[in-house]
Short mmCIF file of C-alpha atoms and ligand atoms in Angstrom, two decimals:
data_model
loop_
_atom_site.label_atom_id
_atom_site.label_comp_id
_atom_site.label_asym_id
_atom_site.label_seq_id
_atom_site.Cartn_x
_atom_site.Cartn_y
_atom_site.Cartn_z
CA MET A 292 133.72 66.60 96.22
CA GLU A 293 130.55 67.84 94.92
CA TRP A 294 128.47 70.23 96.79
CA GLU A 295 124.56 71.17 96.92
CA ILE A 296 123.51 74.69 97.55
CA VAL A 297 120.28 74.81 99.86
CA MET A 298 118.31 77.96 99.89
CA GLY A 299 115.26 79.57 101.82
CA LEU A 300 113.79 82.89 101.26
CA GLU A 301 112.27 85.52 103.33
CA VAL A 302 110.51 88.03 101.01
CA HIS A 303 108.96 91.34 102.31
CA VAL A 304 106.32 92.94 99.82
CA GLU A 305 104.90 96.23 100.66
CA LEU A 306 101.05 96.20 100.45
CA ALA A 307 99.53 98.96 97.95
CA THR A 308 97.05 100.24 100.48
CA LYS A 309 96.33 103.98 100.30
CA SER A 310 96.73 104.44 104.14
CA LYS A 311 99.16 102.72 106.72
CA ILE A 312 98.69 99.62 108.42
CA PHE A 313 97.74 101.03 111.98
CA CYS A 314 97.09 104.66 111.19
CA LYS A 315 95.49 107.13 108.53
CA CYS A 316 99.01 108.25 107.20
CA SER A 317 99.36 108.15 103.47
CA THR A 318 101.69 105.26 102.21
CA GLU A 319 102.77 107.15 99.21
CA PHE A 320 106.56 106.70 98.33
CA GLY A 321 108.84 109.47 98.98
CA GLY A 322 107.53 112.80 99.82
CA THR A 323 109.30 115.49 102.26
CA PRO A 324 110.93 113.52 105.07
CA ASN A 325 109.00 113.01 108.09
CA THR A 326 105.62 114.66 106.81
CA ARG A 327 103.71 111.37 106.37
CA CYS A 328 103.79 110.27 109.94
CA CYS A 329 101.70 110.65 112.89
CA PRO A 330 101.88 109.99 116.76
CA ILE A 331 100.72 106.38 116.14
CA CYS A 332 103.22 105.29 113.41
CA THR A 333 106.04 107.00 115.49
CA GLY A 334 104.73 105.19 118.39
CA MET A 335 104.26 107.98 120.81
CA PRO A 336 103.14 106.85 124.34
CA GLY A 337 99.58 106.53 124.81
CA THR A 338 98.39 106.35 121.17
CA LEU A 339 96.58 103.38 120.08
CA PRO A 340 97.11 101.26 116.65
CA ILE A 341 93.79 100.19 114.76
CA LEU A 342 94.50 97.53 112.04
CA ASN A 343 93.65 98.55 108.41
CA ARG A 344 90.76 96.43 107.06
CA GLN A 345 92.31 96.55 103.74
CA VAL A 346 95.64 95.24 104.84
CA LEU A 347 94.09 92.21 106.27
CA GLU A 348 92.12 91.54 102.99
CA TYR A 349 95.20 92.00 100.63
CA ALA A 350 97.25 89.64 102.95
CA VAL A 351 94.47 86.94 103.13
CA ARG A 352 94.16 87.22 99.27
CA ALA A 353 98.01 86.94 99.00
CA GLY A 354 98.27 83.83 101.29
CA LEU A 355 95.22 82.27 99.03
CA ALA A 356 97.07 82.82 95.97
CA LEU A 357 100.30 81.05 97.37
CA ASN A 358 97.97 77.93 98.49
CA CYS A 359 98.34 78.89 102.18
CA GLU A 360 95.94 77.49 104.85
CA ILE A 361 94.43 80.68 106.36
CA THR A 362 94.86 80.91 110.17
CA LYS A 363 91.50 81.83 111.08
CA TYR A 364 92.18 83.06 114.64
CA ASN A 365 95.27 85.07 114.38
CA LYS A 366 97.31 87.68 116.36
CA PHE A 367 99.95 90.37 116.35
CA ASP A 368 103.16 90.06 118.42
CA ARG A 369 105.51 92.74 119.56
CA LYS A 370 109.24 92.62 118.29
CA ASN A 371 111.28 94.44 120.40
CA TYR A 372 114.81 95.98 119.04
CA PHE A 373 116.29 99.47 119.04
CA TYR A 374 117.34 100.87 115.83
CA PRO A 375 117.48 104.66 114.75
CA ASP A 376 114.86 103.95 111.85
CA LEU A 377 112.46 102.68 114.31
CA PRO A 378 111.39 105.27 116.79
CA LYS A 379 108.65 102.87 118.67
CA ALA A 380 111.70 100.63 119.46
CA TYR A 381 109.42 97.70 118.45
CA GLN A 382 107.81 96.45 115.40
CA ILE A 383 104.18 94.88 115.49
CA SER A 384 104.71 91.54 113.73
CA GLN A 385 103.25 88.24 113.90
CA LEU A 386 105.24 85.54 115.47
CA TYR A 387 103.12 82.69 117.25
CA LEU A 388 100.08 82.67 115.13
CA PRO A 389 100.89 84.08 111.51
CA PHE A 390 97.91 84.71 109.35
CA ALA A 391 98.80 82.04 106.56
CA GLN A 392 100.92 78.98 106.80
CA ASN A 393 101.74 75.55 104.81
CA GLY A 394 101.47 76.80 101.22
CA TYR A 395 103.25 76.14 98.21
CA VAL A 396 104.17 77.66 94.82
CA ASP A 397 104.65 75.66 91.58
CA LEU A 398 107.16 77.29 89.25
CA LYS A 399 108.80 76.54 85.77
CA THR A 400 112.43 77.80 85.75
CA ASP A 401 114.07 79.48 82.64
CA SER A 402 115.37 76.08 81.47
CA GLY A 403 112.00 74.63 81.67
CA ARG A 404 112.36 72.62 84.90
CA GLU A 405 109.17 72.48 87.15
CA VAL A 406 109.75 72.94 90.99
CA THR A 407 107.39 73.22 93.90
CA ILE A 408 108.69 75.39 96.71
CA ARG A 409 106.82 74.96 99.94
CA ILE A 410 105.74 78.34 101.90
CA HIS A 411 106.51 77.87 105.70
CA GLU A 412 104.14 81.02 106.53
CA ILE A 413 103.15 84.38 105.72
CA HIS A 414 102.93 87.17 108.53
CA MET A 415 101.72 90.84 108.38
CA GLU A 416 103.90 93.43 109.80
CA GLU A 417 104.95 97.05 109.94
CA ASP A 418 107.72 98.43 107.80
CA ALA A 419 110.46 100.78 109.59
CA GLY A 420 111.73 104.21 108.39
CA LYS A 421 114.68 104.78 106.29
CA LEU A 422 117.95 106.35 107.33
CA VAL A 423 119.39 108.67 104.61
CA HIS A 424 123.06 109.19 105.00
CA SER A 425 124.51 112.40 103.92
CA MET A 426 127.16 112.58 101.30
CA PHE A 427 128.97 115.03 103.06
CA GLY A 428 130.48 114.39 106.34
CA ASP A 429 129.32 111.93 108.99
CA THR A 430 125.61 112.92 109.14
CA THR A 431 122.59 110.67 109.08
CA TYR A 432 119.08 111.68 108.72
CA PRO A 433 116.05 109.58 109.72
CA ASP A 434 113.12 109.64 107.48
CA TYR A 435 109.92 108.00 109.07
CA ASN A 436 107.56 108.33 106.27
CA ARG A 437 107.90 104.65 105.60
CA CYS A 438 107.22 103.70 109.37
CA GLY A 439 104.18 101.77 109.59
CA VAL A 440 103.54 100.87 105.58
CA PRO A 441 102.06 97.63 105.51
CA LEU A 442 104.02 94.52 104.69
CA ILE A 443 103.83 90.68 104.55
CA GLU A 444 106.74 88.50 104.97
CA ILE A 445 106.62 85.21 102.94
CA VAL A 446 108.93 82.78 104.40
CA SER A 447 109.59 79.58 102.21
CA GLU A 448 111.10 76.25 103.42
CA PRO A 449 114.59 75.64 102.11
CA ASP A 450 113.65 74.20 99.17
CA PHE A 451 115.76 76.05 96.66
CA ARG A 452 118.75 74.39 95.02
CA GLU A 453 119.53 76.65 92.09
CA THR A 454 119.58 80.47 91.21
CA GLU A 455 117.06 80.11 88.54
CA GLU A 456 114.51 78.53 91.07
CA VAL A 457 114.84 81.65 93.14
CA ILE A 458 114.30 83.95 90.28
CA ALA A 459 111.62 81.97 88.89
CA TYR A 460 109.92 82.14 92.45
CA LEU A 461 110.27 85.79 92.94
CA SER A 462 108.82 86.59 89.33
CA LYS A 463 105.98 84.21 90.18
CA LEU A 464 105.25 86.14 93.33
CA LYS A 465 105.28 89.46 91.46
CA SER A 466 103.19 88.13 88.74
CA GLN A 467 100.49 86.84 91.44
CA PHE A 468 100.53 90.03 93.48
CA GLU A 469 100.11 92.28 90.34
CA TYR A 470 97.09 90.12 89.14
CA LEU A 471 95.72 90.62 92.67
CA GLY A 472 96.55 94.29 92.53
CA ILE A 473 97.78 93.98 96.22
CA SER A 474 101.51 95.30 95.47
CA ASP A 475 103.64 96.28 92.33
CA CYS A 476 106.52 94.11 93.74
CA ARG A 477 109.41 96.59 92.45
CA MET A 478 112.68 95.35 93.93
CA GLU A 479 114.78 98.43 92.54
CA GLU A 480 112.04 100.68 94.68
CA GLY A 481 112.02 98.31 97.64
CA SER A 482 108.55 97.31 97.56
CA MET A 483 109.73 93.49 97.28
CA ARG A 484 112.95 92.83 99.20
CA ALA A 485 114.39 89.31 99.37
CA ASP A 486 116.64 87.87 102.00
CA VAL A 487 118.49 84.73 100.97
CA ASN A 488 119.34 82.20 103.46
CA LEU A 489 121.97 79.86 102.15
CA SER A 490 123.99 76.82 103.10
CA VAL A 491 125.98 73.93 101.39
CA ARG A 492 126.32 70.54 101.98
CA PRO A 493 127.80 67.52 100.30
CA LYS A 494 125.86 66.28 97.33
CA GLY A 495 123.66 63.37 98.47
CA SER A 496 123.63 64.46 102.27
CA THR A 497 120.41 64.79 103.93
CA LYS A 498 121.49 66.91 106.88
CA PHE A 499 121.47 70.63 106.34
CA GLY A 500 124.60 72.87 106.70
CA ILE A 501 125.11 75.95 108.81
CA ARG A 502 123.21 78.81 106.79
CA THR A 503 124.19 82.43 106.54
CA GLU A 504 121.40 85.06 105.71
CA MET A 505 122.20 87.84 103.02
CA LYS A 506 120.37 90.96 103.28
CA ASN A 507 120.36 94.23 100.99
CA ILE A 508 119.82 92.50 97.71
CA ASN A 509 117.70 94.63 95.20
CA SER A 510 117.82 92.96 91.76
CA PHE A 511 117.74 89.70 90.05
CA LYS A 512 121.28 90.35 88.88
CA SER A 513 122.71 90.74 92.39
CA ILE A 514 120.63 87.99 93.67
CA GLU A 515 122.63 85.66 91.05
CA ARG A 516 125.93 87.41 91.84
CA ALA A 517 125.33 87.17 95.68
CA ILE A 518 124.61 83.42 95.52
CA ALA A 519 127.40 82.53 93.32
CA PHE A 520 129.93 84.50 95.62
CA GLU A 521 128.34 83.21 99.02
CA SER A 522 128.11 79.69 97.95
CA LYS A 523 131.87 79.60 96.89
CA ARG A 524 132.75 81.19 100.19
CA GLN A 525 131.16 78.72 102.19
CA ILE A 526 132.46 75.64 100.07
CA ALA A 527 136.01 77.04 100.38
CA LEU A 528 135.83 77.47 104.11
CA LEU A 529 134.55 73.84 104.50
CA GLU A 530 137.07 72.50 102.02
CA ALA A 531 139.74 74.15 104.15
CA GLY A 532 138.29 72.28 107.10
CA GLU A 533 136.74 75.26 108.69
CA SER A 534 133.06 75.98 109.76
CA VAL A 535 130.60 78.41 108.27
CA VAL A 536 129.37 80.94 111.14
CA GLN A 537 125.70 81.51 111.19
CA GLU A 538 125.29 85.25 110.64
CA THR A 539 123.61 87.96 108.84
CA ARG A 540 125.76 89.15 106.01
CA ARG A 541 125.35 92.41 103.64
CA TRP A 542 125.75 92.05 99.96
CA ASP A 543 127.92 94.74 98.60
CA GLU A 544 127.08 95.49 95.03
CA ASN A 545 130.07 97.47 94.15
CA LYS A 546 132.70 95.10 95.86
CA GLU A 547 130.80 92.30 94.64
CA LYS A 548 131.20 90.42 97.96
CA THR A 549 129.22 89.80 101.20
CA PHE A 550 130.31 91.10 104.47
CA ALA A 551 129.37 90.01 108.09
CA MET A 552 126.96 92.29 109.45
CA ARG A 553 125.91 90.74 112.88
CA SER A 554 125.94 87.26 114.43
CA LYS A 555 122.34 85.82 113.51
CA GLU A 556 119.78 86.78 116.53
CA ASN A 557 117.31 84.31 117.38
CA ALA A 558 113.43 84.94 118.44
CA GLN A 559 114.72 85.05 122.23
CA ASP A 560 116.78 88.01 121.37
CA TYR A 561 113.71 90.29 120.55
CA ARG A 562 111.57 89.44 123.72
CA TYR A 563 108.59 88.73 121.43
CA PHE A 564 105.24 89.01 123.47
CA PRO A 565 101.61 89.36 122.41
CA GLU A 566 101.00 92.84 121.10
CA PRO A 567 98.44 94.15 123.82
CA ASP A 568 97.39 97.05 122.08
CA ILE A 569 95.64 94.96 119.10
CA PRO A 570 92.68 92.49 119.80
CA PRO A 571 93.27 89.07 117.79
CA ILE A 572 91.79 88.75 114.40
CA SER A 573 89.43 86.11 113.19
CA ILE A 574 88.72 85.37 109.71
CA THR A 575 85.60 83.58 108.82
CA ASP A 576 84.98 80.96 106.28
CA GLU A 577 82.75 83.05 104.52
CA GLU A 578 85.07 85.65 104.18
CA ILE A 579 87.75 83.20 102.83
CA GLN A 580 84.98 81.87 100.27
CA HIS A 581 84.27 85.41 99.10
CA TYR A 582 88.07 86.05 98.55
CA ILE A 583 88.50 82.77 96.75
CA GLY A 584 85.45 83.65 94.73
CA ILE A 585 87.03 87.07 93.48
CA CYS A 586 90.28 85.62 92.62
CA PRO A 587 91.31 86.86 89.21
CA GLU A 588 92.73 84.73 86.40
CA PHE A 589 96.35 83.91 87.08
CA ALA A 590 99.40 83.57 84.62
CA ASP A 591 99.19 79.91 84.43
CA GLU A 592 95.73 79.75 83.35
CA LYS A 593 96.32 82.58 81.01
CA VAL A 594 98.88 80.65 79.52
CA LYS A 595 97.05 77.74 78.57
CA ARG A 596 94.20 79.96 77.21
CA PHE A 597 96.62 81.87 75.16
CA VAL A 598 97.73 78.80 73.69
CA SER A 599 94.83 77.06 72.85
CA GLU A 600 92.59 80.21 72.11
CA PHE A 601 95.14 82.44 70.40
CA GLY A 602 97.86 79.86 69.24
CA LEU A 603 100.68 81.60 70.78
CA ALA A 604 103.85 79.43 71.33
CA GLN A 605 104.21 78.29 74.97
CA LYS A 606 107.40 80.33 75.72
CA ASP A 607 105.41 83.58 74.20
CA ALA A 608 102.32 82.74 76.06
CA GLU A 609 104.56 82.49 79.40
CA ILE A 610 106.12 85.77 78.86
CA ILE A 611 102.95 87.87 78.19
CA ALA A 612 100.85 86.24 80.71
CA ALA A 613 103.50 86.71 83.29
CA SER A 614 102.48 90.30 83.43
CA LYS A 615 99.15 91.64 84.12
CA TYR A 616 99.82 94.74 81.93
CA LEU A 617 101.09 92.67 78.95
CA ALA A 618 98.37 90.40 79.14
CA LYS A 619 95.78 93.21 79.35
CA LEU A 620 97.27 94.93 76.37
CA PHE A 621 97.26 91.81 74.32
CA GLU A 622 93.68 90.50 75.13
CA GLU A 623 92.18 94.00 74.60
CA THR A 624 93.72 94.54 71.23
CA VAL A 625 92.66 90.97 70.07
CA ALA A 626 89.07 91.85 71.44
CA ASN A 627 89.19 95.36 69.49
CA SER A 628 90.81 94.00 66.39
CA GLY A 629 89.10 90.87 66.05
CA ASP A 630 92.21 89.50 64.86
CA ALA A 631 94.29 87.46 67.31
CA ALA A 632 96.81 86.03 64.82
CA GLU A 633 98.03 89.42 63.37
CA THR A 634 97.91 90.90 67.08
CA ARG A 635 100.24 88.00 68.12
CA TYR A 636 102.42 88.73 65.29
CA TRP A 637 102.97 92.28 66.62
CA MET A 638 103.03 91.66 70.06
CA ILE A 639 106.04 89.21 69.94
CA SER A 640 107.86 90.76 67.19
CA GLU A 641 107.86 94.42 68.18
CA VAL A 642 106.32 94.95 71.79
CA LEU A 643 108.62 92.20 73.36
CA TYR A 644 111.42 93.21 71.28
CA PHE A 645 111.23 96.99 72.21
CA MET A 646 110.87 96.13 75.77
CA ASN A 647 114.06 94.24 75.73
CA ALA A 648 115.92 96.67 73.68
CA LYS A 649 114.84 99.72 75.54
CA ASN A 650 114.45 98.04 79.10
CA ILE A 651 110.77 99.17 79.35
CA ARG A 652 108.50 97.95 82.16
CA PRO A 653 105.40 96.33 81.19
CA GLU A 654 103.35 98.79 83.44
CA ASP A 655 105.37 101.79 81.53
CA ILE A 656 104.00 100.97 77.95
CA THR A 657 101.94 103.80 76.81
CA LEU A 658 100.44 102.16 73.66
CA SER A 659 96.87 101.90 74.25
CA SER A 660 94.99 98.79 72.98
CA ASP A 661 92.80 101.31 71.05
CA LYS A 662 95.63 102.37 68.90
CA PHE A 663 97.20 98.92 68.73
CA ALA A 664 93.86 97.50 67.32
CA GLU A 665 93.53 100.21 64.62
CA PHE A 666 97.08 99.52 63.62
CA VAL A 667 96.28 95.71 63.53
CA LYS A 668 93.32 96.53 61.17
CA ILE A 669 95.08 98.72 58.77
CA VAL A 670 97.83 95.97 58.35
CA LYS A 671 95.02 93.33 57.92
CA ALA A 672 93.11 95.50 55.28
CA GLY A 673 96.40 95.75 53.35
CA TYR A 674 96.45 99.51 53.44
CA ILE A 675 100.29 99.07 54.61
CA ASN A 676 102.49 96.06 54.40
CA ARG A 677 104.35 94.30 57.17
CA LYS A 678 107.65 95.85 56.17
CA VAL A 679 106.39 99.47 56.34
CA GLY A 680 104.27 98.38 59.36
CA ARG A 681 107.49 97.90 61.27
CA GLN A 682 108.30 101.73 60.92
CA VAL A 683 104.85 102.70 61.56
CA PHE A 684 104.73 100.57 64.59
CA GLU A 685 107.78 101.97 66.20
CA ALA A 686 106.45 105.38 65.73
CA MET A 687 103.52 104.54 67.38
CA PHE A 688 104.91 102.46 70.25
CA PHE A 689 107.20 105.68 71.33
CA GLY A 690 104.41 108.22 69.85
CA GLY A 691 102.13 108.81 73.04
CA GLU A 692 98.60 109.48 73.07
CA THR A 693 98.46 112.22 70.55
CA PHE A 694 99.66 109.75 67.77
CA ASP A 695 97.60 109.26 64.68
CA VAL A 696 98.35 106.10 62.84
CA ASN A 697 96.40 107.28 59.68
CA GLU A 698 97.96 110.63 59.87
CA TYR A 699 101.52 109.15 59.97
CA ILE A 700 100.94 107.01 57.20
CA LYS A 701 99.54 109.54 54.96
CA GLU A 702 101.98 112.36 55.89
CA HIS A 703 104.97 109.85 55.18
CA GLY A 704 103.47 108.36 51.85
CA LEU A 705 103.56 104.81 53.32
CA GLU A 706 100.38 103.20 51.77
CA GLN A 707 100.99 100.07 50.30
CA ILE A 708 101.45 99.90 46.28
CA ASP A 709 98.96 97.35 45.01
CA ASP A 710 98.57 98.77 41.52
CA ARG A 711 99.46 95.76 39.41
CA ALA A 712 100.75 97.56 36.46
CA GLN A 713 103.00 99.45 38.58
CA ILE A 714 104.54 96.37 40.35
CA GLU A 715 104.74 94.62 36.61
CA GLU A 716 106.80 97.46 35.49
CA ALA A 717 109.08 97.37 38.45
CA VAL A 718 109.55 93.59 38.50
CA GLN A 719 110.09 93.55 34.81
CA SER A 720 112.89 96.25 35.01
CA ILE A 721 114.59 94.29 37.63
CA LEU A 722 114.52 91.22 35.47
CA ASP A 723 115.71 93.20 32.45
CA ALA A 724 118.73 94.55 34.31
CA ASN A 725 119.70 91.00 35.61
CA PRO A 726 119.63 88.47 32.79
CA GLN A 727 122.48 86.38 33.91
CA ILE A 728 120.44 85.88 37.22
CA VAL A 729 117.34 84.93 35.43
CA GLU A 730 119.29 82.41 33.61
CA GLN A 731 120.60 80.91 36.82
CA TYR A 732 117.22 80.83 38.05
CA LYS A 733 115.80 78.93 35.08
CA ALA A 734 118.71 76.59 35.31
CA GLY A 735 117.17 75.60 38.65
CA GLN A 736 118.31 77.94 41.22
CA THR A 737 115.08 78.81 42.39
CA LYS A 738 116.43 80.31 45.53
CA LEU A 739 117.26 83.49 43.53
CA LYS A 740 113.93 84.41 43.56
CA ALA A 741 114.37 86.03 46.87
CA TYR A 742 116.73 88.25 45.30
CA PHE A 743 114.24 89.51 42.68
CA VAL A 744 111.70 90.13 45.34
CA GLY A 745 114.05 92.06 47.60
CA GLN A 746 115.07 94.37 44.37
CA SER A 747 111.81 94.78 43.23
CA MET A 748 110.71 95.69 46.72
CA LYS A 749 113.51 98.05 47.01
CA LEU A 750 112.76 99.91 43.80
CA LEU A 751 109.08 100.20 44.91
CA LYS A 752 110.40 101.49 48.44
CA GLY A 753 109.29 98.76 50.39
CA LYS A 754 105.62 99.68 50.09
CA ALA A 755 104.52 97.07 47.58
CA ASN A 756 102.09 94.37 48.53
CA PRO A 757 104.39 91.33 48.83
CA LEU A 758 101.94 88.98 47.65
CA THR A 759 101.58 90.71 44.48
CA VAL A 760 105.27 90.95 43.81
CA ASN A 761 105.39 87.29 44.33
CA GLU A 762 102.46 86.49 41.93
CA VAL A 763 104.12 88.70 39.23
CA LEU A 764 107.47 87.40 39.86
CA ASN A 765 105.97 83.70 39.56
CA GLU A 766 104.31 84.49 36.29
CA LYS A 767 107.20 86.33 34.57
CA LEU A 768 109.72 83.52 35.70
CA LYS A 769 107.61 80.69 34.39
P1 ADP B 900 115.04 82.56 111.50
O1 ADP B 900 113.63 82.88 112.11
O2 ADP B 900 116.09 82.40 112.53
O3 ADP B 900 115.26 83.52 110.43
P2 ADP B 900 113.95 80.48 110.33
O4 ADP B 900 113.85 78.86 110.62
O5 ADP B 900 112.44 81.23 110.16
O6 ADP B 900 114.98 81.27 110.73
O7 ADP B 900 114.29 80.42 108.69
C1 ADP B 900 114.81 81.56 108.02
C2 ADP B 900 114.90 81.03 106.40
O8 ADP B 900 116.00 80.47 106.38
C3 ADP B 900 113.86 80.08 105.80
O9 ADP B 900 113.35 80.81 104.56
C4 ADP B 900 114.41 78.76 105.81
O10 ADP B 900 113.95 78.08 104.78
C5 ADP B 900 115.90 79.00 105.59
N1 ADP B 900 116.62 78.11 106.22
C6 ADP B 900 116.52 77.64 107.43
N2 ADP B 900 117.59 76.53 107.51
C7 ADP B 900 118.22 76.77 106.55
C8 ADP B 900 119.50 76.26 105.90
N3 ADP B 900 119.91 75.21 106.72
N4 ADP B 900 120.04 76.33 104.71
C9 ADP B 900 119.55 77.31 104.02
N5 ADP B 900 118.33 77.86 104.36
C10 ADP B 900 117.70 77.61 105.54
MG1 MG B 901 113.73 85.15 109.78
ZN1 ZN B 902 100.72 107.84 111.09
#
């Protein structure tokens, strides 16, 4: 039988506010354990939480970016459970009236398919602390620094059918939120965390199967593996006439398997009730209009502009525009150098290449647009050719702030040779040394010209103006 995978995602995103959601403690990552918390975020009796305005703003803007309806009258609810990383023994969240509902995200997958994923809702909530397990012995140390860090949880409809849709969705969320400046969405650091709900059903069936929820997945690679494993596990169960148990499963990266963690709890288990310490929130139409007005240009619009304005290939434009940082480097370099075509050339052939080869995140690129633009101008002026340019670019890309393009070129004697007499002399000596090949060329094997270009260039240490070399060769081989 052919099976279809059905998935729905619950994604937690940490909002990049300076202070926590209900107190003034810092949200900064790390720090000495239990130094960034106070009686409010650790839930001491008698304290009162106050909603951070910035959290509400970031949340609403996230909702609008995912095409949601904003719930103008929304409120917080108390979700009760005990766990050692939660000193309050409850989490302030939103159950009955989440601030955003009924959205959607349009995606394009790696293989080029266009898919729409519906968003059921987004709610605001506070993060819990962290448990640090000792490597020696059986000790666990609670660190409450993360308690009260603001989160939004984005709950999708069960609209995913393929792994590449899940990856495209998470990439899109990251891109949108990066452009809004509301989160850096780093899965490896936990500022974006995805739980994958997965069921399988016979292809063609309209009824959903019983699902499991996988937690603890912290990279695209793991998501791919976890989906592959879990779907196979469920299919094998069903084909053997057994049934899937609805439960929460943990993905173990090392064992490459999922393990049952707990049977799935439902809302009743948490004894939700309206949070009595925080008044309901009302969001006005004016506020919503204001946030719509300050929306930045997102990746989709940028792609269109990069293609039409700068002549980028669709795929290249998609890669650059997906990242706010790459797009900024590209656009500023074009603006500073006045040369879109040359900038595009170096962006695609070198910047993207080094990022892939060395696994560099866009936000960690140290090359400034000023330097990049200076380089573009130097190449364009014919001061160095593109071949030598690659060497210079590499040195510049990894050279940091103090790198000086002009100095480097002088120091290494890389200036382009444009002296016609010198080039003619070199070309002539190559032709003289290869009379047989010259003959073959003249007999019609014109492809051999590349050989002469290569040899002449080599003789001139790669620094000759390739156009002049070509010209001279054309004349001499007539
Ligand atoms: P709960 O509140 O119990 O976690 P929800 O109804 O909120 O359950 O759904 C959680 C997530 O599971 C959502 O993203 C939803 O799309 C997804 N989901 C629900 N049913 C299924 C199913 N049968 N197969 C796969 N995913 C599902
Ligand atoms: Mg849930
Ligand atoms: Zn605090």
